[in-house]
mmCIF file of C-alpha atoms in Angstrom:
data_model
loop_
_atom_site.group_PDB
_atom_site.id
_atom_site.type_symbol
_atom_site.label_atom_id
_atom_site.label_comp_id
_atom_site.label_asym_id
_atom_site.label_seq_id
_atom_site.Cartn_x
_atom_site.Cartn_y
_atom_site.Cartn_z
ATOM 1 C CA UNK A 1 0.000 0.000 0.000
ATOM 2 C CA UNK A 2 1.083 3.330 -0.794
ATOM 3 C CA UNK A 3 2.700 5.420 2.224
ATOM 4 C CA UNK A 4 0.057 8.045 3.352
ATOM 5 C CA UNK A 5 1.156 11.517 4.171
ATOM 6 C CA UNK A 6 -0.029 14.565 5.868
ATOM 7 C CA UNK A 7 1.748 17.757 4.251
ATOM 8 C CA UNK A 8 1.554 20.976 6.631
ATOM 9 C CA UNK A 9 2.239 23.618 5.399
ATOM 10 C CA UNK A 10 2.151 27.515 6.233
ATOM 11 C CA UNK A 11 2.511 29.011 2.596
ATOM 12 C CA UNK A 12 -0.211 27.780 0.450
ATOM 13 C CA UNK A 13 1.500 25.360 -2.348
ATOM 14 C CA UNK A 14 1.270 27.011 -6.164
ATOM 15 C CA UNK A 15 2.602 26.042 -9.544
ATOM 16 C CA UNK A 16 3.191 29.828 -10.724
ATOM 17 C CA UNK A 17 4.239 31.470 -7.687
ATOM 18 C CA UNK A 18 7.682 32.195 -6.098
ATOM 19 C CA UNK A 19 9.421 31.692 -2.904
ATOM 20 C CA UNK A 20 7.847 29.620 -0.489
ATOM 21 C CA UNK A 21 4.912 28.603 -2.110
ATOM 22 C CA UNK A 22 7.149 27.229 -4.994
ATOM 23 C CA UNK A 23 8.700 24.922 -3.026
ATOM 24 C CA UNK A 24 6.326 23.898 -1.456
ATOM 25 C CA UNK A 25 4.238 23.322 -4.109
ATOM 26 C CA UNK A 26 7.380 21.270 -5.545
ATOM 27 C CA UNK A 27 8.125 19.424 -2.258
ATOM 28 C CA UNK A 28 4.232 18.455 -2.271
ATOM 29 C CA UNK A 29 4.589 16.868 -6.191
ATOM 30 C CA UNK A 30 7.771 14.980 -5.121
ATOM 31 C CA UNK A 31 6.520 13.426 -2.351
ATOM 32 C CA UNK A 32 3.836 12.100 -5.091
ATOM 33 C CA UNK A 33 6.163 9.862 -5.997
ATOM 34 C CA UNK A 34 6.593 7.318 -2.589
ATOM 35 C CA UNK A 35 3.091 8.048 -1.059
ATOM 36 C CA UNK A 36 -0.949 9.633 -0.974
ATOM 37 C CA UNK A 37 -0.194 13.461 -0.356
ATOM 38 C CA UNK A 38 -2.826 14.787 1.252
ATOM 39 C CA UNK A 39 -2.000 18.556 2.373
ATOM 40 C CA UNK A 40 -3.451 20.622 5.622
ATOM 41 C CA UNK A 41 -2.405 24.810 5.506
ATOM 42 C CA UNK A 42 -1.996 26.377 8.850
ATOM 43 C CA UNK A 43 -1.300 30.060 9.108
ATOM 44 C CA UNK A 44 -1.385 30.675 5.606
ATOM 45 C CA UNK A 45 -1.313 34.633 4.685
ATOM 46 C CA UNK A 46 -4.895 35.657 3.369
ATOM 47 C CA UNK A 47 -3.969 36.972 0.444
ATOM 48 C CA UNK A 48 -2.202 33.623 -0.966
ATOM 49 C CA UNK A 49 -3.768 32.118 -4.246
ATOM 50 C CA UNK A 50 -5.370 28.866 -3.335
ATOM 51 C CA UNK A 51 -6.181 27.389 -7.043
ATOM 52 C CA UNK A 52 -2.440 25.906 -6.881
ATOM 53 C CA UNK A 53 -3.850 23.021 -4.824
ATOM 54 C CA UNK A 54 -7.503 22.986 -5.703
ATOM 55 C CA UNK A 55 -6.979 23.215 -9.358
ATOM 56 C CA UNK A 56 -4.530 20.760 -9.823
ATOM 57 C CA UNK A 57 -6.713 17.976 -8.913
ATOM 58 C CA UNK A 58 -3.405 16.173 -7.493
ATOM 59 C CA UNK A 59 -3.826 16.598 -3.990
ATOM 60 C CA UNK A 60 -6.581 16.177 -1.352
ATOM 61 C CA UNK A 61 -7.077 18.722 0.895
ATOM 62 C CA UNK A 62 -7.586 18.031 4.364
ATOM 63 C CA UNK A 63 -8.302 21.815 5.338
ATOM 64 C CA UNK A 64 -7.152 25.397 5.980
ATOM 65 C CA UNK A 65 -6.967 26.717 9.394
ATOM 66 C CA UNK A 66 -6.177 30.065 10.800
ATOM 67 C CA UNK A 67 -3.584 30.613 13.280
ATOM 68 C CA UNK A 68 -4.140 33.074 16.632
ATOM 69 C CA UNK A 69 -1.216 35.094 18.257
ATOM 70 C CA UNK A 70 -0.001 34.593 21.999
ATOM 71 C CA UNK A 71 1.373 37.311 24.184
ATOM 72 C CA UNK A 72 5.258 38.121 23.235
ATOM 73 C CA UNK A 73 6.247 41.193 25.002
ATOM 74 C CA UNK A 74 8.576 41.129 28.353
ATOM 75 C CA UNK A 75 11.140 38.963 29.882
ATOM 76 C CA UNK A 76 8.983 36.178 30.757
ATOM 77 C CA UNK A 77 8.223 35.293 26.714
ATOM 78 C CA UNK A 78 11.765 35.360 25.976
ATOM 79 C CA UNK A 79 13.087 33.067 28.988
ATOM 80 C CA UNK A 80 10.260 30.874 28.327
ATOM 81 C CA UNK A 81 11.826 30.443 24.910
ATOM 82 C CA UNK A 82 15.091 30.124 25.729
ATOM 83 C CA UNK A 83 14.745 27.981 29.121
ATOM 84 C CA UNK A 84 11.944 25.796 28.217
ATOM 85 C CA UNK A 85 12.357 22.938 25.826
ATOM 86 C CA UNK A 86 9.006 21.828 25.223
ATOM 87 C CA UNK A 87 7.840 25.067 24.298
ATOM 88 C CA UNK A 88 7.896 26.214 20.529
ATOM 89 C CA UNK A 89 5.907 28.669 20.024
ATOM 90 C CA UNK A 90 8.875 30.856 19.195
ATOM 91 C CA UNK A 91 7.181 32.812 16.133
ATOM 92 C CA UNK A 92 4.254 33.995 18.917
ATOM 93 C CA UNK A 93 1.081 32.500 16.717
ATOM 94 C CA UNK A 94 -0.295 29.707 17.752
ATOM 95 C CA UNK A 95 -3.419 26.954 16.360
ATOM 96 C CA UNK A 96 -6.503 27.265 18.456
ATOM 97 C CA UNK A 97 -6.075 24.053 20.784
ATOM 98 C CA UNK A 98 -9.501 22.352 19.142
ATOM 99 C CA UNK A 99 -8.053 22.433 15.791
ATOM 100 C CA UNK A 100 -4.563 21.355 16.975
ATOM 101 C CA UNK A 101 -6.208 18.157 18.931
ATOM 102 C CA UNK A 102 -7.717 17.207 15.621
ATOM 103 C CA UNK A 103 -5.232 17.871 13.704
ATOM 104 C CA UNK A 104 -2.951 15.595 16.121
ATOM 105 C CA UNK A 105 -5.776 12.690 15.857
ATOM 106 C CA UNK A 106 -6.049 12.750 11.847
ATOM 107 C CA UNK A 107 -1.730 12.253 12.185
ATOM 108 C CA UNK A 108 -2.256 9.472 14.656
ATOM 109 C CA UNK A 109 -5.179 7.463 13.288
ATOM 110 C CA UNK A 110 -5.007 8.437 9.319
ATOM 111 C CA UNK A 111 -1.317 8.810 8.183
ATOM 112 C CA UNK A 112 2.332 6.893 8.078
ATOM 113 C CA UNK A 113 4.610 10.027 8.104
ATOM 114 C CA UNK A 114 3.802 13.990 8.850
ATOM 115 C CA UNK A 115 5.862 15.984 6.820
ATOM 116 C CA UNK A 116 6.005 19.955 7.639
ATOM 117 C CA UNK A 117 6.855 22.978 5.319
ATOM 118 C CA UNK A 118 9.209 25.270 7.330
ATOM 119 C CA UNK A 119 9.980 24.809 10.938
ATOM 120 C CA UNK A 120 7.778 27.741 11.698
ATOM 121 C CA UNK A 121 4.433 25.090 10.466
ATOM 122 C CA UNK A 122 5.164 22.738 13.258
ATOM 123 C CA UNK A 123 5.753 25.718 15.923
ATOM 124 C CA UNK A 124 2.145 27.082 15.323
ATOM 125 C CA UNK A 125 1.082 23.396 17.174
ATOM 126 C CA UNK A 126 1.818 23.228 21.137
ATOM 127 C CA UNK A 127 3.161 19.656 20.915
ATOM 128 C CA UNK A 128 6.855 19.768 20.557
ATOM 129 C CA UNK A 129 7.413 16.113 19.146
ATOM 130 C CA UNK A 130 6.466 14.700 16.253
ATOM 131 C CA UNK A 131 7.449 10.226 15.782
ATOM 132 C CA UNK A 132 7.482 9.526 12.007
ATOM 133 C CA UNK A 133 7.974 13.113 10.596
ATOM 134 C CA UNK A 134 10.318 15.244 8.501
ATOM 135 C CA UNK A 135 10.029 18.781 8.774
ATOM 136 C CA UNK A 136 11.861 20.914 5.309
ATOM 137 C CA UNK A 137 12.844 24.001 7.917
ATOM 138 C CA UNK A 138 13.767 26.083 4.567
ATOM 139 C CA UNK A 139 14.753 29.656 5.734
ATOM 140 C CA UNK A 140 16.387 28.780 9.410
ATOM 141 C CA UNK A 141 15.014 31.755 11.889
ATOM 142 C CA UNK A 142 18.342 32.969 12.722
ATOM 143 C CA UNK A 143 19.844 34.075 8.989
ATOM 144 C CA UNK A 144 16.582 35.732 8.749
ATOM 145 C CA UNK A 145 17.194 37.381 12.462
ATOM 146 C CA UNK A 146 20.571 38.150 11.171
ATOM 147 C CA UNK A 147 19.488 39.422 8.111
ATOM 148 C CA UNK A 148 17.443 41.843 10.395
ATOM 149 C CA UNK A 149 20.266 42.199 13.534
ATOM 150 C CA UNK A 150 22.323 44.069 10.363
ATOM 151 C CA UNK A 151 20.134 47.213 9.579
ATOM 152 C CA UNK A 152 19.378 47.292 13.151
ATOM 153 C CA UNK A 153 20.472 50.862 14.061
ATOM 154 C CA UNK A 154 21.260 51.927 17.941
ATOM 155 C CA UNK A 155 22.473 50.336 20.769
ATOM 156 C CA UNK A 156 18.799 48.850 21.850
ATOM 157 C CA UNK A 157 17.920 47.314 18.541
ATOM 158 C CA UNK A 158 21.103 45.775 17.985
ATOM 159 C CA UNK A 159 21.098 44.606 21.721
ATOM 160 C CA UNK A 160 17.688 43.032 20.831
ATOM 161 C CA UNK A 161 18.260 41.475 17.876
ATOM 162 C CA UNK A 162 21.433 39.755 19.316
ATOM 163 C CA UNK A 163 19.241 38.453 21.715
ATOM 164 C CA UNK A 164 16.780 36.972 19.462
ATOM 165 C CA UNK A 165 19.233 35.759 17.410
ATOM 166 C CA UNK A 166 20.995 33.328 20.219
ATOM 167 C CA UNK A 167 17.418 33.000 21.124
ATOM 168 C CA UNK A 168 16.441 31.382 17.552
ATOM 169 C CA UNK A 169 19.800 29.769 17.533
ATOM 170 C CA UNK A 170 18.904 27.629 21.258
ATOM 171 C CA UNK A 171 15.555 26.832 19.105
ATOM 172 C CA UNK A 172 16.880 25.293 16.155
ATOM 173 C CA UNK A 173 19.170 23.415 18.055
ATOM 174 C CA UNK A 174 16.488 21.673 19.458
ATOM 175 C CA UNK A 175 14.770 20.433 16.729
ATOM 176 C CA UNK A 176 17.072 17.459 16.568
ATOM 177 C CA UNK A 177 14.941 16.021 19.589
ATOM 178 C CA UNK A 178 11.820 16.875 17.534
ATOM 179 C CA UNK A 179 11.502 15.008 14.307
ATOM 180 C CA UNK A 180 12.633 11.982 12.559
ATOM 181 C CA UNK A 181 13.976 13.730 9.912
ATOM 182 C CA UNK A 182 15.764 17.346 9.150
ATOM 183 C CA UNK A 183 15.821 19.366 5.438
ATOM 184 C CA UNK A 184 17.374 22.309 4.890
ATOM 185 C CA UNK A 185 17.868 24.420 1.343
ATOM 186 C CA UNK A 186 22.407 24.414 1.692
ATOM 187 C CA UNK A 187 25.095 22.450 3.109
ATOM 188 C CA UNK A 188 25.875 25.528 4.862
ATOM 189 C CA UNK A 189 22.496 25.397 6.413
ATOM 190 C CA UNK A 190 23.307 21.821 7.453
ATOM 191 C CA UNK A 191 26.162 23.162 8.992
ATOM 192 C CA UNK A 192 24.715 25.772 10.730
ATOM 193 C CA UNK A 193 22.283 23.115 12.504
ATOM 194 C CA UNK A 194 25.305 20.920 13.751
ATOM 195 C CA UNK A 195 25.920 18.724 10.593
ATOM 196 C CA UNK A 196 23.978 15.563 12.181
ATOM 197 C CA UNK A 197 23.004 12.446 10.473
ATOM 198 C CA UNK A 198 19.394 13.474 10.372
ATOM 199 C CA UNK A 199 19.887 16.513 7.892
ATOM 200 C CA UNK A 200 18.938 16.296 4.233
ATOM 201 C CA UNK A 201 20.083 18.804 2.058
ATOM 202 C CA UNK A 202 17.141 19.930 -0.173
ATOM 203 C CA UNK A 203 18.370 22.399 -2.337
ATOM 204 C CA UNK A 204 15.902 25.748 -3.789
ATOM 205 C CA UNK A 205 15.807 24.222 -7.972
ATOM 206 C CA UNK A 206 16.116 20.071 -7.566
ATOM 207 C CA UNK A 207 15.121 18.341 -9.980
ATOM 208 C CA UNK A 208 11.269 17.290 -10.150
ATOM 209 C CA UNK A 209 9.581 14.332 -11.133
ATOM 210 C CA UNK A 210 7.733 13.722 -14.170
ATOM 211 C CA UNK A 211 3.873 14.596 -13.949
#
């Protein structure tokens, strides 16, 4: 029987986009090829064409769900994050906890393998662990915290930033404890993580399959 697989995804997969959606649309057609793709969007910006999925008539659709933000301000969000392994709501958005329960169930009782688009996907659930799952972390938080930490101007933002940034770092670390298996986009991505065993390199252009 062919492997079943839940595909979560925060950027709405599309043919004829850019960016995210691209690859994830791509991602989504690969994994065609060893399994049943069905594909659940969490936290997917409004404004994000949705006939990439619907039209194609190659995927079912299990749903598209909303995400709702938590309280980030202060000392006590930040420690939380960098103190507390089981918590991962590091991006401050979370899934309302009826939708996350049966979202859970339908990847206990109806699927072989989760696989999640961007590590920021599997932080809008509560639960931290994930047994049979991938997750394609694409961008990793801290290059884009970086990114950010380098137009910072003042002694405040830049303070801030640097913060975050070891804050992000602490976070990605952990994932190792949280899923089966690790992609990221560059080898110097993999490196960045630690270089483990784990880590697939998934490069932004691989070749697709046929059809």
């Amino acid at each position: 029987m062919p492997l079943k697989i839940l595909y979560i995804t925060c950027r709405r997969p599309h043919p004829q986009s850019h960016g995210g959606q691209l690859r994830a649309y791509h991602v989504a057609n690969a994994l065609r090829s060893v399994g049943d793709v069905t594909i659940a969007t969490v936290g997917a910006e409004p404004g994000e064409r949705k006939d990439g999925i619907l039209g194609s008539g190659k995927f079912s659709l299990l749903g598209d769900w909303r995400v709702e933000p938590i309280e980030t301000r202060g000392v006590r969000f930040f420690l939380k994050t960098c103190c507390c392994p089981g918590f991962v709501n590091f991006h401050g958005l979370v899934l309302p906890q009826k939708t996350e329960a049966e979202l859970v169930k339908a990847v206990n009782q109806n699927f072989d393998l989760v696989w999640f688009f961007q590590l920021r996907t599997a932080n809008y659930f509560r639960q931290a662990r994930w047994k049979q799952s991938v997750v394609d972390i694409d961008d990793l938080p801290s290059a884009k915290i970086q990114s950010g930490r380098a137009l910072a101007s003042g002694l405040g933002p830049r303070l801030r930033a640097a913060a975050w940034h070891q804050a992000a770092r602490i976070h990605e670390r952990r994932s190792v404890d949280r899923f089966t298996v690790r992609a990221v986009c560059s080898e110097e991505d993999r490196v960045m993580l630690g270089g483990d065993s784990d880590i697939q390199v998934i490069p932004n252009g691989f070749a697709r399959p046929k059809g």
